[in-house]
Tab-separated table of C-alpha atoms in Angstrom:
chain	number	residue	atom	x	y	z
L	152	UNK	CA	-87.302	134.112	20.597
L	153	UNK	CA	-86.688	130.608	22.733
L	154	UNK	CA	-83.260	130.028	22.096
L	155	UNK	CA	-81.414	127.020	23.465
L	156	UNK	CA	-77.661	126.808	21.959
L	157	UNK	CA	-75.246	124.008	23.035
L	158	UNK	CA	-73.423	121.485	20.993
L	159	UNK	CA	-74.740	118.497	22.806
L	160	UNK	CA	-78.377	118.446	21.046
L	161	UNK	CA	-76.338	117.523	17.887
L	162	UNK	CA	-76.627	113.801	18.558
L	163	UNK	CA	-80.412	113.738	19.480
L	164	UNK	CA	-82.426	114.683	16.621
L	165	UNK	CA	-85.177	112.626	17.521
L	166	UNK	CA	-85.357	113.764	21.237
L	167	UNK	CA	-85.553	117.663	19.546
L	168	UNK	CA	-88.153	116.449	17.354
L	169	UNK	CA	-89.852	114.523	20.059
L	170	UNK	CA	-89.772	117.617	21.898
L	171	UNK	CA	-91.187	119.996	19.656
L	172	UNK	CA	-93.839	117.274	18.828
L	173	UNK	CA	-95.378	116.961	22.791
L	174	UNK	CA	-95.067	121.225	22.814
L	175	UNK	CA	-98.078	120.874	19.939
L	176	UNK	CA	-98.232	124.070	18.098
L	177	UNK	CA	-96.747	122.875	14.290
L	178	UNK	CA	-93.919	123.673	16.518
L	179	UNK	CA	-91.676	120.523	15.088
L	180	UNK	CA	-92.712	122.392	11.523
L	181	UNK	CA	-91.550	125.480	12.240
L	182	UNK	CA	-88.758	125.472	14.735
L	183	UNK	CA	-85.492	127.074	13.030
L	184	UNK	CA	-82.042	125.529	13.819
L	185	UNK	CA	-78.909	126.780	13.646
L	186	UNK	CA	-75.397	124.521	13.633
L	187	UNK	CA	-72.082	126.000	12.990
L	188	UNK	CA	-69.295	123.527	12.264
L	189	UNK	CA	-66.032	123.369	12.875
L	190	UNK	CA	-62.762	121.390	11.628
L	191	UNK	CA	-62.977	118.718	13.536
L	192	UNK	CA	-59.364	118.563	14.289
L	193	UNK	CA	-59.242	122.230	15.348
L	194	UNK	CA	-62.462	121.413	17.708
L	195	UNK	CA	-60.642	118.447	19.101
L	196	UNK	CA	-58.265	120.863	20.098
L	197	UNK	CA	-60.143	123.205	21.339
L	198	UNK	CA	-62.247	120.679	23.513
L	199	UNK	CA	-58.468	119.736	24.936
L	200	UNK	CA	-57.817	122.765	25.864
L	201	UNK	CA	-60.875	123.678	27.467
L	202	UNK	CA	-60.408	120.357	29.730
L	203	UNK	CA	-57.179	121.116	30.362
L	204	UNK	CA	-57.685	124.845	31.387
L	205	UNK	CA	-60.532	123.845	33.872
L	206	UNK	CA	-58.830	120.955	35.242
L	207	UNK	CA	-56.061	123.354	35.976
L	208	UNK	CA	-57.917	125.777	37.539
L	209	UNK	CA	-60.548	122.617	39.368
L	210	UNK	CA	-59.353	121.166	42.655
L	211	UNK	CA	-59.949	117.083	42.040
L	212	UNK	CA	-63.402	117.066	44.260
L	213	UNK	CA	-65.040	120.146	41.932
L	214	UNK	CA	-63.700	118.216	38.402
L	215	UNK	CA	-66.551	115.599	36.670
L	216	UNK	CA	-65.331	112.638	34.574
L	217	UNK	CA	-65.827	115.392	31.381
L	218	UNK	CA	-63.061	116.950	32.702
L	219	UNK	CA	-61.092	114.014	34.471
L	220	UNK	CA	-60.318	112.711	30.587
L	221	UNK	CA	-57.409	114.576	30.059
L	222	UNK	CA	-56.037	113.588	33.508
L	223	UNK	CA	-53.864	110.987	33.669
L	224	UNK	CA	-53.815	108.464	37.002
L	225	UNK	CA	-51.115	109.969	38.637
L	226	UNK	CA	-52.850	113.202	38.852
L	227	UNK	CA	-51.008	115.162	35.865
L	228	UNK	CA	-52.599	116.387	32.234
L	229	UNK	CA	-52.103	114.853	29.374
L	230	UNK	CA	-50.758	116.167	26.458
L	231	UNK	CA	-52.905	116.891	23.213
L	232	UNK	CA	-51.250	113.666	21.626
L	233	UNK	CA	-51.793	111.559	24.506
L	234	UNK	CA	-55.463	112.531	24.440
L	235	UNK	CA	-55.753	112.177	21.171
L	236	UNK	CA	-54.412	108.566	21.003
L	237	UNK	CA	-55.795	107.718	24.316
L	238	UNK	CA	-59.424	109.085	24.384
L	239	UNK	CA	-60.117	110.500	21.295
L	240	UNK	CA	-59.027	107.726	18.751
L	241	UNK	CA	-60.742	105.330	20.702
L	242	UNK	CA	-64.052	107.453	21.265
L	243	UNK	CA	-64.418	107.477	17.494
L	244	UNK	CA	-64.922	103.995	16.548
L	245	UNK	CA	-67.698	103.617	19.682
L	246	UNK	CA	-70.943	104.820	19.308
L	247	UNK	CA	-71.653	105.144	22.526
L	248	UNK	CA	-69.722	105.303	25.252
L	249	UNK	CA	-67.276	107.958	26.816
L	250	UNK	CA	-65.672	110.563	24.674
L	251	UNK	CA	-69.385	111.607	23.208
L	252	UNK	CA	-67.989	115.286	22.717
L	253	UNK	CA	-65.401	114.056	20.616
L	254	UNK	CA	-67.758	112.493	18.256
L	255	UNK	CA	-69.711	115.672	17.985
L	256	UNK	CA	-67.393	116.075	14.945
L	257	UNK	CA	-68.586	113.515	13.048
L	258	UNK	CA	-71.383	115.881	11.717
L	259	UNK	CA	-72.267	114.038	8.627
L	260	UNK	CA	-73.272	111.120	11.005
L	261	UNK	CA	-75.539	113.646	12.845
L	262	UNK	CA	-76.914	115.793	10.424
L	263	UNK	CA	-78.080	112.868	8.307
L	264	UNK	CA	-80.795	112.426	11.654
L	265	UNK	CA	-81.620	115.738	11.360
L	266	UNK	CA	-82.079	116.166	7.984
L	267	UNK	CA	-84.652	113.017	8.319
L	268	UNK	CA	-86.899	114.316	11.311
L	269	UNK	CA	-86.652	118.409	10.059
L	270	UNK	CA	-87.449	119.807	6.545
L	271	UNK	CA	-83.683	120.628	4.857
L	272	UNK	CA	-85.379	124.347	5.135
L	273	UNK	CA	-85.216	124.170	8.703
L	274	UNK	CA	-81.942	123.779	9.220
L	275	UNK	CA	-78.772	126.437	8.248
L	276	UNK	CA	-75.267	124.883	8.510
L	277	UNK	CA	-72.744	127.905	8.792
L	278	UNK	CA	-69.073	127.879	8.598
L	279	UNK	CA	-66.916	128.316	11.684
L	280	UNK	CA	-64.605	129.841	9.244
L	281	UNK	CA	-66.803	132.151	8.242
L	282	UNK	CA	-68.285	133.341	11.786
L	283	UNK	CA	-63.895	133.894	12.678
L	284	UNK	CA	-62.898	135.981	9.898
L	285	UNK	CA	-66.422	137.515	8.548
L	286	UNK	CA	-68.968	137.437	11.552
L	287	UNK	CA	-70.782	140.798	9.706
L	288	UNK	CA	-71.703	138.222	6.989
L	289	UNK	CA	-72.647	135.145	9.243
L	290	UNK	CA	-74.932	137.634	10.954
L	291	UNK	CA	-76.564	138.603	8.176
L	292	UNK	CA	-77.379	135.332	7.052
L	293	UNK	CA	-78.363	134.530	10.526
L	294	UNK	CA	-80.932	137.562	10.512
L	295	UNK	CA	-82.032	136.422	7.208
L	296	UNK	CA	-82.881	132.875	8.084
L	297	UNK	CA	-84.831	134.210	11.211
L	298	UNK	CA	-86.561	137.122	9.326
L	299	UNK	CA	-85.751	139.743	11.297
L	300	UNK	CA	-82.724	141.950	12.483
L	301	UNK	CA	-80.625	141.134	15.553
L	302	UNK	CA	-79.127	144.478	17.531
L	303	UNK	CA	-75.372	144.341	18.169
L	304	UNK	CA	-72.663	142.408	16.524
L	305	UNK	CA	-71.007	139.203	17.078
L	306	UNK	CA	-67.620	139.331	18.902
L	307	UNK	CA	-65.104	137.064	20.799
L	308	UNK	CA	-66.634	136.325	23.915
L	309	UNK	CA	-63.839	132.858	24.172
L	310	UNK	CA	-60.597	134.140	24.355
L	311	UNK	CA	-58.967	131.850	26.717
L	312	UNK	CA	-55.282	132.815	26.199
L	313	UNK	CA	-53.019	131.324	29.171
L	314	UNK	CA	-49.436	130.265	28.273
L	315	UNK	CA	-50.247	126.458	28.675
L	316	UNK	CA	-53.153	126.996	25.815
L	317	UNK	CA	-51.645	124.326	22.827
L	318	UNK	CA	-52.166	126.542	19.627
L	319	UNK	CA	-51.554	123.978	16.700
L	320	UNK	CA	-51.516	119.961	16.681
L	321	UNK	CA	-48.701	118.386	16.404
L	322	UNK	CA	-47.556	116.204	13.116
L	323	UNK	CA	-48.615	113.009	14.747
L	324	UNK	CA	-52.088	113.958	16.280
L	325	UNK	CA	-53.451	116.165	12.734
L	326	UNK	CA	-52.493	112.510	10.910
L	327	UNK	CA	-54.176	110.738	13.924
L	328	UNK	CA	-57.390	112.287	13.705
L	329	UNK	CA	-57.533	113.143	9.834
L	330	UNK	CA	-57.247	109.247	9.174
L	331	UNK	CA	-60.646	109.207	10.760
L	332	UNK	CA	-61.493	112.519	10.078
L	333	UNK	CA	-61.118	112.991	6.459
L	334	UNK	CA	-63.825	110.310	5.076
L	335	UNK	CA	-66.412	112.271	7.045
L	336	UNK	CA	-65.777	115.306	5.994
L	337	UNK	CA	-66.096	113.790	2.730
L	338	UNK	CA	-69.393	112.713	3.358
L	339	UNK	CA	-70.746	116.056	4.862
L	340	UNK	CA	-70.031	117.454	1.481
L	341	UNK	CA	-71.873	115.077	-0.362
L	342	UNK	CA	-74.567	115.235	2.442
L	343	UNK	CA	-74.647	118.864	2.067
L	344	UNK	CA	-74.231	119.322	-1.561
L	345	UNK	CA	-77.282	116.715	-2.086
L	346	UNK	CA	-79.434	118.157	0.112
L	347	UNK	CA	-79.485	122.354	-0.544
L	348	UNK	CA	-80.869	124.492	2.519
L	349	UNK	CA	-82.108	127.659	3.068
L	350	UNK	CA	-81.315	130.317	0.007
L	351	UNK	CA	-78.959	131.693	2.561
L	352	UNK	CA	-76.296	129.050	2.943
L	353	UNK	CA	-72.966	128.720	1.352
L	354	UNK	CA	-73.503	126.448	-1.527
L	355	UNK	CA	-71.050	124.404	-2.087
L	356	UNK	CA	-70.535	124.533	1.685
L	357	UNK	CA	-66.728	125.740	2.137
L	358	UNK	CA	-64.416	123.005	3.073
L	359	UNK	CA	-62.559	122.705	6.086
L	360	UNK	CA	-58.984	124.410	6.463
L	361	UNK	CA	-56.790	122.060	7.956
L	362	UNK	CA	-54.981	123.511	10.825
């Protein structure tokens, strides 16, 4: 197998397609893909503390701007709420523009690309839920989708656990992003629902927990 895994092909279908398209091959036709979502506000999170960590640990000449967005311009972190309301609120009514990792959550806006340029077949949408609390299962249906059996099992390879690590959102920030949040997940269900993948995939998809 080729395998190339990051979450920031999820807003360029048609450069993946283009891709697969100059490698000739039916490649384009054939090419399996794989995207496991998340709650959006427990990703948000996540991304926060992953800037926050590194930009801890990152003397200001090694951080990029990805990281310098939680830092504030008298050198200090932001909290999660002050990110929330100062980069990531704003990041989700741009299309483009900073704060693209942020909008990586708003999956129904991406998929709906993908799901034009790749047969539905193509594509299986797992559950993050699903790959924390029953990875056995996710890599069965994994295996399945690929046709063939995988060695080994998945485990917890990110399990960044310093003190400083912010483990739930507060009040303000869940309402903050839900309000924007919420109507897409909506329409990810309907996407999903209305357009049925492999034989493999939860159907109905599982909705999100809300941290």
């Amino acid at each position: 197998f080729t395998l190339d895994a990051t979450p920031d092909t999820l807003p360029f279908a048609d450069r993946v397609r283009l891709s697969y398209e100059a490698a000739g091959g039916n490649q384009s036709n054939t090419v399996k893909i794989i995207v496991i979502l998340r709650e959006p506000v427990s990703r948000e999170l996540s991304l926060y503390n992953h800037l926050a960590f590194d930009c801890r640990r990152l003397s200001s000449t090694e951080r990029t701007s990805w990281h310098n967005q939680v830092v504030k311009e008298d050198g200090t972190i932001m909290t999660f709420d002050e990110f929330v309301l100062g980069k990531s609120i704003p990041a989700l009514k741009m299309e483009i523009g900073p704060g693209r990792s942020t909008r990586h959550g708003m999956y129904e806006t991406h998929l709906r690309k993908w799901f034009k340029l790749f047969d539905r077949k193509q594509i299986l949408a797992l559950s993050y839920d699903e790959l924390q609390y029953h990875p056995e299962k996710l890599q069965e249906r994994i295996q399945t989708f690929l046709g063939c059996e995988l060695p080994g099992g998945l485990c917890r390879s990110n399990s960044n656990e310093n003190e400083q690590k912010i483990l739930f959102p507060s009040v303000e920030a869940k309402e903050a992003l839900l309000a924007v949040f919420a109507p897409l997940n909506q329409n990810l269900y309907r996407l999903l629902d209305s357009n049925p993948g492999p034989s493999v995939e939860q159907s109905p998809f599982p909705r999100f927990k809300i941290p």
